CSV table of C-alpha atoms and ligand atoms in Angstrom, one decimal:
chain,number,residue,atom,x,y,z
A,1,MET,CA,145.8,186.0,91.9
A,2,GLN,CA,148.3,188.4,93.4
A,3,ALA,CA,147.4,191.9,94.7
A,4,ARG,CA,147.5,194.6,92.0
A,5,THR,CA,148.0,198.3,92.3
A,6,ILE,CA,145.2,200.2,90.6
A,7,ARG,CA,146.2,203.7,91.8
A,8,GLU,CA,149.0,205.1,93.8
A,9,GLY,CA,148.3,203.8,97.3
A,10,ILE,CA,145.4,201.6,96.3
A,11,ARG,CA,145.6,197.9,95.6
A,12,TRP,CA,143.0,195.3,94.5
A,13,MET,CA,143.1,192.3,96.7
A,14,GLY,CA,140.7,189.4,97.0
A,15,ALA,CA,139.8,186.2,95.4
A,16,VAL,CA,138.3,185.1,92.1
A,17,ASP,CA,135.9,182.2,92.6
A,18,TRP,CA,136.0,180.5,89.2
A,19,ASP,CA,134.2,177.4,90.3
A,20,ARG,CA,131.3,178.8,92.3
A,21,ARG,CA,128.0,178.0,90.6
A,22,MET,CA,125.4,178.8,93.2
A,23,PHE,CA,125.3,182.0,95.3
A,24,ASP,CA,123.6,182.1,98.7
A,25,ALA,CA,122.6,178.5,97.8
A,26,LEU,CA,119.9,180.2,95.8
A,27,ILE,CA,121.0,182.0,92.6
A,28,PRO,CA,122.9,180.1,89.8
A,29,ILE,CA,126.0,182.0,88.8
A,30,PRO,CA,127.2,180.4,85.5
A,31,GLN,CA,130.3,182.7,85.2
A,32,GLY,CA,131.5,182.4,88.8
A,33,THR,CA,132.1,185.5,90.9
A,34,SER,CA,134.8,187.4,92.8
A,35,TYR,CA,135.2,188.8,96.3
A,36,ASN,CA,137.1,192.1,96.0
A,37,ALA,CA,138.9,193.7,98.9
A,38,TRP,CA,140.7,197.0,98.5
A,39,LEU,CA,143.9,198.2,100.4
A,40,VAL,CA,144.0,201.9,100.8
A,41,GLN,CA,147.3,203.3,102.0
A,42,GLY,CA,147.6,206.9,103.2
A,43,SER,CA,150.8,208.6,104.4
A,44,ASP,CA,149.7,207.9,108.0
A,45,LYS,CA,147.4,205.0,108.1
A,46,VAL,CA,146.2,201.9,106.2
A,47,ALA,CA,142.8,200.5,105.7
A,48,LEU,CA,141.5,197.3,104.1
A,49,LEU,CA,138.0,197.7,102.6
A,50,ASP,CA,136.1,194.4,102.9
A,51,THR,CA,137.6,191.0,103.1
A,52,VAL,CA,136.7,187.8,101.3
A,53,ASP,CA,134.6,184.6,101.8
A,54,ASP,CA,136.0,182.5,104.6
A,55,ALA,CA,136.9,179.7,102.1
A,56,MET,CA,139.4,182.0,100.5
A,57,VAL,CA,141.0,183.7,103.5
A,58,ASP,CA,144.4,182.2,102.9
A,59,ILE,CA,144.6,184.0,99.5
A,60,LEU,CA,143.9,187.3,101.1
A,61,LEU,CA,146.3,186.7,104.0
A,62,ALA,CA,149.1,185.9,101.4
A,63,GLN,CA,148.3,189.1,99.5
A,64,LEU,CA,148.7,191.0,102.8
A,65,ALA,CA,152.1,189.5,103.5
A,66,ASP,CA,154.0,192.7,102.8
A,67,VAL,CA,151.5,194.9,104.8
A,68,PRO,CA,153.0,195.1,108.3
A,69,ARG,CA,150.2,197.2,109.8
A,70,LEU,CA,146.5,197.7,109.3
A,71,ASP,CA,144.8,200.5,111.2
A,72,TYR,CA,141.3,199.8,109.9
A,73,VAL,CA,139.3,197.1,108.3
A,74,VAL,CA,136.1,198.6,106.7
A,75,ALA,CA,133.2,196.2,106.7
A,76,HIS,CA,130.7,197.7,104.3
A,77,HIS,CA,128.4,194.8,104.7
A,78,ALA,CA,128.1,191.9,107.2
A,79,GLU,CA,127.3,189.1,104.8
A,80,GLN,CA,129.9,186.4,105.0
A,81,ASP,CA,131.1,186.6,101.4
A,82,HIS,CA,132.8,189.8,102.4
A,83,SER,CA,133.2,189.4,106.2
A,84,GLY,CA,134.0,185.7,106.4
A,85,ALA,CA,137.7,186.3,106.5
A,86,LEU,CA,137.4,189.1,109.0
A,87,PRO,CA,138.3,187.1,112.2
A,88,ARG,CA,141.5,185.8,110.7
A,89,VAL,CA,142.5,189.3,109.4
A,90,LEU,CA,141.8,190.8,112.8
A,91,GLU,CA,143.9,188.0,114.4
A,92,ARG,CA,146.8,188.9,112.1
A,93,TYR,CA,146.4,192.6,112.8
A,94,PRO,CA,145.5,193.0,116.5
A,95,GLU,CA,145.7,196.8,116.3
A,96,ALA,CA,143.1,197.0,113.5
A,97,ARG,CA,139.6,198.5,114.2
A,98,VAL,CA,136.5,197.4,112.4
A,99,ILE,CA,134.8,200.4,110.7
A,100,CYS,CA,131.2,199.8,109.9
A,101,THR,CA,127.7,201.0,110.6
A,102,GLN,CA,126.3,200.6,114.1
A,103,ARG,CA,123.9,198.0,112.7
A,104,ALA,CA,126.6,196.1,110.9
A,105,ALA,CA,128.6,195.9,114.2
A,106,GLY,CA,125.6,194.0,115.7
A,107,PHE,CA,125.2,191.7,112.7
A,108,LEU,CA,129.0,190.9,112.6
A,109,GLN,CA,129.0,190.0,116.3
A,110,ASP,CA,126.0,187.8,115.7
A,111,LEU,CA,127.7,186.0,112.8
A,112,LEU,CA,131.4,185.9,113.7
A,113,PRO,CA,133.7,185.6,116.7
A,114,ILE,CA,134.8,189.2,116.9
A,115,ALA,CA,135.2,191.0,120.3
A,116,PRO,CA,133.0,194.1,120.7
A,117,GLU,CA,136.0,196.3,121.5
A,118,ARG,CA,137.3,195.8,118.0
A,119,PHE,CA,134.5,197.8,116.5
A,120,GLN,CA,134.4,201.5,115.7
A,121,PRO,CA,131.0,202.3,114.2
A,122,VAL,CA,130.8,205.4,112.0
A,123,ALA,CA,127.9,207.8,111.3
A,124,ASP,CA,126.6,208.6,107.8
A,125,ASN,CA,129.0,210.9,106.0
A,126,GLU,CA,131.7,210.5,108.7
A,127,THR,CA,135.3,210.6,107.5
A,128,ILE,CA,138.6,209.0,108.4
A,129,ASP,CA,141.8,210.7,107.1
A,130,LEU,CA,144.5,208.2,106.3
A,131,GLY,CA,146.9,211.0,105.2
A,132,GLY,CA,146.2,212.2,101.6
A,133,LYS,CA,143.3,209.7,101.3
A,134,THR,CA,140.1,210.4,103.0
A,135,LEU,CA,137.5,207.7,103.5
A,136,ARG,CA,134.0,209.1,103.5
A,137,PHE,CA,131.4,206.6,104.7
A,138,LEU,CA,127.9,206.9,103.1
A,139,HIS,CA,125.2,204.8,104.7
A,140,MET,CA,123.3,203.0,102.0
A,141,PRO,CA,120.9,200.6,103.6
A,142,TRP,CA,119.4,197.7,101.6
A,143,VAL,CA,122.2,197.3,99.1
A,144,HIS,CA,121.9,194.6,100.0
A,145,TRP,CA,121.1,194.2,103.7
A,146,PRO,CA,119.8,197.0,106.0
A,147,GLU,CA,123.3,197.7,107.5
A,148,THR,CA,125.2,198.4,104.3
A,149,MET,CA,127.4,201.4,103.5
A,150,VAL,CA,129.8,202.5,100.8
A,151,THR,CA,133.1,204.4,100.9
A,152,TRP,CA,134.0,207.4,98.8
A,153,VAL,CA,137.6,208.5,98.4
A,154,ALA,CA,137.4,212.0,96.9
A,155,GLU,CA,141.2,212.3,96.2
A,156,ASP,CA,141.0,209.4,93.7
A,157,ARG,CA,137.3,209.9,92.7
A,158,ILE,CA,136.7,206.2,93.5
A,159,LEU,CA,133.5,204.8,95.0
A,160,PHE,CA,134.0,201.5,96.8
A,161,SER,CA,130.5,200.2,96.6
A,162,CYS,CA,130.5,196.6,98.0
A,163,ASP,CA,127.4,194.8,96.6
A,164,PHE,CA,126.0,197.9,95.0
A,165,PHE,CA,126.8,197.8,91.3
A,166,GLY,CA,128.3,194.3,91.7
A,167,SER,CA,128.3,191.6,89.1
A,168,HIS,CA,128.8,187.8,89.3
A,169,LEU,CA,131.7,187.5,86.9
A,170,ALA,CA,135.0,185.6,87.6
A,171,SER,CA,137.7,187.3,85.5
A,172,ALA,CA,141.4,187.6,85.6
A,173,ASP,CA,141.0,191.2,84.4
A,174,LEU,CA,140.0,194.0,86.7
A,175,PHE,CA,138.5,195.9,83.7
A,176,VAL,CA,136.3,194.2,81.1
A,177,SER,CA,134.2,195.5,78.2
A,178,ARG,CA,130.7,196.9,78.7
A,179,GLU,CA,129.3,194.0,76.7
A,180,SER,CA,131.0,191.4,78.9
A,181,LEU,CA,129.7,193.0,82.0
A,182,LEU,CA,126.1,193.7,81.1
A,183,GLY,CA,124.7,190.1,81.5
A,184,PRO,CA,126.5,189.4,84.8
A,185,SER,CA,125.4,192.8,86.1
A,186,LYS,CA,121.8,192.2,85.2
A,187,LEU,CA,121.9,188.8,86.7
A,188,TYR,CA,123.3,190.3,89.9
A,189,TYR,CA,120.7,193.1,90.0
A,190,ALA,CA,117.8,190.7,89.2
A,191,GLY,CA,118.8,188.0,91.7
A,192,ILE,CA,120.1,190.1,94.6
A,193,MET,CA,118.8,193.7,94.3
A,194,MET,CA,115.5,193.8,92.5
A,195,PRO,CA,113.5,193.7,95.8
A,196,PHE,CA,115.2,196.9,96.8
A,197,LYS,CA,114.4,199.0,93.8
A,198,ALA,CA,113.2,202.1,95.7
A,199,GLN,CA,116.2,202.2,97.9
A,200,ILE,CA,118.5,201.8,94.9
A,201,LEU,CA,117.0,204.7,93.1
A,202,LYS,CA,117.3,206.9,96.1
A,203,HIS,CA,121.0,205.9,96.6
A,204,ILE,CA,121.8,206.5,92.9
A,205,GLU,CA,120.3,209.9,93.2
A,206,ARG,CA,122.4,210.7,96.2
A,207,LEU,CA,125.6,209.5,94.4
A,208,SER,CA,124.8,211.9,91.5
A,209,SER,CA,126.5,214.7,93.5
A,210,LEU,CA,129.8,212.8,93.4
A,211,ASP,CA,132.2,213.2,90.4
A,212,ILE,CA,133.0,209.4,90.2
A,213,GLU,CA,135.8,208.2,88.0
A,214,TRP,CA,135.7,204.5,89.0
A,215,ILE,CA,133.3,202.3,90.9
A,216,CYS,CA,135.1,199.5,92.6
A,217,PRO,CA,132.5,196.9,93.8
A,218,SER,CA,133.2,193.9,95.9
A,219,HIS,CA,131.9,191.5,93.2
A,220,GLY,CA,133.1,191.6,89.6
A,221,PRO,CA,135.3,194.0,87.6
A,222,ILE,CA,135.8,197.7,88.2
A,223,HIS,CA,133.5,200.1,86.4
A,224,ASP,CA,135.6,202.7,84.6
A,225,ARG,CA,132.5,204.0,82.8
A,226,PRO,CA,130.5,204.6,86.0
A,227,ASN,CA,127.7,206.3,84.1
A,228,ASP,CA,127.0,203.1,82.1
A,229,ILE,CA,126.4,201.0,85.1
A,230,ARG,CA,124.5,203.7,87.0
A,231,GLU,CA,122.2,204.2,84.0
A,232,SER,CA,121.7,200.4,83.6
A,233,TRP,CA,120.8,200.0,87.3
A,234,ARG,CA,118.6,203.2,87.2
A,235,GLY,CA,116.7,201.8,84.2
A,236,TRP,CA,116.3,198.3,85.7
A,237,ALA,CA,115.1,199.8,88.9
A,238,GLY,CA,113.2,202.8,87.8
A,239,ASP,CA,112.0,202.7,84.2
A,240,ALA,CA,108.3,201.9,83.5
A,241,PRO,CA,107.8,198.2,82.7
A,242,SER,CA,108.1,197.2,79.1
A,243,ARG,CA,105.3,196.0,76.8
A,244,ARG,CA,106.3,192.4,77.2
A,245,VAL,CA,104.7,189.2,78.7
A,246,VAL,CA,106.6,186.5,80.6
A,247,ILE,CA,104.9,183.1,80.8
A,248,PRO,CA,106.3,180.7,83.5
A,249,TYR,CA,104.8,177.3,82.8
A,250,VAL,CA,105.1,173.6,83.2
A,251,SER,CA,103.3,171.1,80.9
A,252,MET,CA,102.8,167.5,81.9
A,253,HIS,CA,101.2,166.0,78.7
A,254,GLY,CA,101.3,168.9,76.2
A,255,SER,CA,98.0,170.6,76.9
A,256,THR,CA,99.5,173.5,78.9
A,257,SER,CA,102.3,174.0,76.3
A,258,ARG,CA,99.6,174.2,73.6
A,259,MET,CA,97.8,176.9,75.5
A,260,VAL,CA,101.1,178.8,76.0
A,261,SER,CA,102.0,178.5,72.3
A,262,HIS,CA,98.6,179.9,71.3
A,263,LEU,CA,98.9,182.8,73.8
A,264,VAL,CA,102.4,183.6,72.5
A,265,GLU,CA,101.0,183.7,68.9
A,266,ALA,CA,97.9,185.7,69.9
A,267,LEU,CA,100.1,188.3,71.7
A,268,SER,CA,102.4,188.4,68.7
A,269,LEU,CA,99.5,189.2,66.4
A,270,ARG,CA,98.8,192.1,68.7
A,271,GLY,CA,102.4,193.3,68.6
A,272,ILE,CA,103.2,192.2,72.1
A,273,PRO,CA,106.4,190.2,72.6
A,274,ALA,CA,106.1,187.2,74.9
A,275,GLU,CA,108.7,184.9,76.5
A,276,PRO,CA,107.6,181.4,77.5
A,277,LEU,CA,109.7,180.0,80.3
A,278,ASN,CA,109.5,176.3,80.7
A,279,LEU,CA,110.2,175.9,84.4
A,280,LEU,CA,111.7,172.4,83.9
A,281,GLU,CA,114.5,174.1,82.1
A,282,THR,CA,114.7,177.6,83.6
A,283,ASP,CA,116.9,178.2,86.6
A,284,LEU,CA,116.2,180.8,89.2
A,285,GLY,CA,118.7,183.3,87.8
A,286,ALA,CA,117.2,183.1,84.3
A,287,LEU,CA,113.7,183.5,85.8
A,288,ALA,CA,114.8,186.6,87.8
A,289,VAL,CA,116.5,188.2,84.8
A,290,ALA,CA,113.4,187.6,82.7
A,291,LEU,CA,111.3,189.5,85.3
A,292,VAL,CA,113.3,192.7,85.3
A,293,GLU,CA,111.4,194.7,82.7
A,294,PRO,CA,108.1,193.0,81.6
A,295,SER,CA,104.7,194.5,82.5
A,296,THR,CA,102.8,191.2,82.5
A,297,LEU,CA,103.1,187.7,83.9
A,298,VAL,CA,100.9,184.8,82.9
A,299,PHE,CA,101.4,181.6,85.0
A,300,ALA,CA,100.4,178.4,83.1
A,301,SER,CA,100.1,175.1,84.9
A,302,PRO,CA,98.3,171.8,84.9
A,303,VAL,CA,96.3,171.2,88.0
A,304,VAL,CA,98.3,168.7,90.1
A,305,LEU,CA,96.7,167.4,93.3
A,306,ASN,CA,94.1,170.1,93.2
A,307,GLY,CA,96.6,173.0,92.8
A,308,LEU,CA,99.6,174.4,91.0
A,309,HIS,CA,102.3,172.3,89.7
A,310,PRO,CA,105.0,172.6,92.5
A,311,LEU,CA,107.5,174.3,90.1
A,312,VAL,CA,105.0,177.0,89.2
A,313,GLN,CA,104.1,177.4,92.8
A,314,SER,CA,107.7,177.8,93.7
A,315,ALA,CA,108.2,180.3,90.9
A,316,ALA,CA,105.3,182.4,92.1
A,317,TYR,CA,106.7,182.3,95.6
A,318,VAL,CA,110.1,183.5,94.4
A,319,ILE,CA,108.5,186.2,92.2
A,320,ALA,CA,106.6,187.6,95.1
A,321,ALA,CA,109.9,187.9,97.0
A,322,LEU,CA,111.8,189.5,94.1
A,323,LYS,CA,109.1,192.2,93.7
A,324,PRO,CA,109.4,192.8,90.0
A,325,LYS,CA,107.8,195.9,88.5
A,326,THR,CA,105.0,193.7,86.9
A,327,ARG,CA,101.6,195.4,86.7
A,328,PHE,CA,99.3,192.6,85.4
A,329,VAL,CA,99.0,189.0,86.2
A,330,SER,CA,96.8,186.2,84.8
A,331,THR,CA,96.8,182.4,84.8
A,332,MET,CA,96.1,179.6,82.4
A,333,ALA,CA,95.2,176.1,83.8
A,334,THR,CA,94.5,172.7,82.4
A,335,TYR,CA,92.7,170.2,84.5
A,336,SER,CA,91.0,166.8,84.2
A,337,TRP,CA,88.5,166.6,87.0
A,338,GLY,CA,88.8,169.7,89.2
A,339,GLY,CA,90.9,172.2,91.1
A,340,LYS,CA,91.8,175.8,90.5
A,341,ILE,CA,95.1,177.6,90.4
A,342,ASP,CA,94.0,181.3,90.1
A,343,GLU,CA,93.2,181.7,93.7
A,344,GLN,CA,96.5,180.1,94.7
A,345,VAL,CA,98.5,182.5,92.5
A,346,ARG,CA,96.5,185.5,93.8
A,347,ALA,CA,97.3,184.4,97.4
A,348,LEU,CA,101.0,183.9,96.6
A,349,LEU,CA,101.3,187.4,94.9
A,350,SER,CA,99.1,189.2,97.5
A,351,GLY,CA,102.1,191.4,98.4
A,352,LEU,CA,102.5,192.8,94.9
A,353,LYS,CA,100.6,195.8,93.6
A,354,VAL,CA,99.3,194.1,90.5
A,355,GLU,CA,96.0,193.9,88.6
A,356,PHE,CA,94.7,190.4,88.0
A,357,LEU,CA,93.2,189.7,84.6
A,358,ALA,CA,90.5,187.1,84.1
A,359,PRO,CA,92.1,183.6,84.1
A,360,VAL,CA,91.6,180.9,81.4
A,361,SER,CA,90.9,177.4,82.5
A,362,CYS,CA,90.7,174.4,80.1
A,363,LYS,CA,89.3,170.9,80.8
A,364,GLY,CA,91.5,168.3,79.1
A,365,SER,CA,93.1,169.2,75.8
A,366,PRO,CA,92.5,172.7,74.6
A,367,GLY,CA,89.6,172.9,72.1
A,368,ALA,CA,88.3,175.7,69.9
A,369,ASP,CA,86.5,177.4,72.8
A,370,ASP,CA,89.6,177.4,74.9
A,371,LEU,CA,91.6,178.9,72.1
A,372,VAL,CA,89.0,181.7,71.8
A,373,ALA,CA,89.3,182.2,75.6
A,374,ILE,CA,93.1,182.5,75.2
A,375,ASP,CA,92.6,185.1,72.4
A,376,GLY,CA,90.4,186.9,74.9
A,377,LEU,CA,93.2,187.0,77.4
A,378,ALA,CA,95.6,188.2,74.7
A,379,GLN,CA,93.1,191.0,73.9
A,380,ALA,CA,92.8,191.9,77.6
A,381,ILE,CA,96.5,192.1,77.9
A,382,SER,CA,96.7,194.3,74.7
A,383,LEU,CA,94.2,196.7,76.2
A,384,GLN,CA,96.7,197.3,79.0
A,385,HIS,CA,99.3,198.3,76.4
A,386,PRO,CA,98.1,201.3,74.5
A,387,ASP,CA,100.7,201.0,71.8
A,388,ALA,CA,99.8,197.4,71.0
A,389,ILE,CA,98.1,196.5,67.6
A,390,PRO,CA,94.3,196.5,68.3
B,1,FEO,FE1,128.1,190.1,98.4
B,1,FEO,FE2,125.2,190.7,100.1
B,1,FEO,O1,126.9,190.0,99.9
């Protein structure tokens, strides 16, 4: 795509990555993504805010063909999807200085061949006047690395937010409907930002003093209804967990899936929605999205080689890293001759502040006593949800 003027003196640049299906070799992104860079031209000086992934550097350099001079390249974040093209851009513009946090300067030198003298670290709230456009740098660590910052241009009421408020959505349009954006934004939040909920809430609060008209992130379309995306992120990060149960499971011969079905029905009878997630068919992105709101997780697994099925073990490991707002956890196991999974799940989730409810364990195919035990688990869960049907 060619560069596009979005305001007088401000151009979208960057690359739409239609074909990318995995991000960070970790999160599936079924709708692709984009790497947005923004050219801000004042009457005196010119700045490029972020670059693109190294694989797409030639697209950015072509967009810069009619830009004879760059005074600054602002690197909000050192991760290579935004900084990968930085060395080639700096090679093209030997006069340009790299504006970033002190910590980002260190990261960028660790990751990329950039000479130390090219860097001009900025303090929190420091400004650079380009002539009629003032870049104000707000340090916002942990969206999504510890070195990150955003840029506020008060004259245009635009916040350039890099990963903050990003969405994984490849689109030829710079503006899309709220409905089109909600799913990709939630996927982005769940897969990238959920572990940093506390910092996100703090930064959203800080931004409330700004009269923002547009948020221009470095992934996905522009937010021209900034309140919508801020409130979505505020809710995902800060609302109390919802009265809902997620059940990640694997079933080898049908016993575990029968336990899961019974639990789903027992919860439903008590007015509690439940979402079974067959991990043979659920990718990491869908798992992460499913974890954003629910209060309760029940892991269900056959005992394999004396422990969790590896897919359930992997899910528990990832869940511990994503730090959802879950408050209650339990397990359901089927076994033939021995082995326990509850201790394993407790150990994997030891970093989460959750209460463990009594597990259910079933030898062989679930019988009448096992179904009663599952009813007991559903009842224990319902007692944690005051508005459930008794
Ligand atoms: Fe879009 Fe954390 O990089």
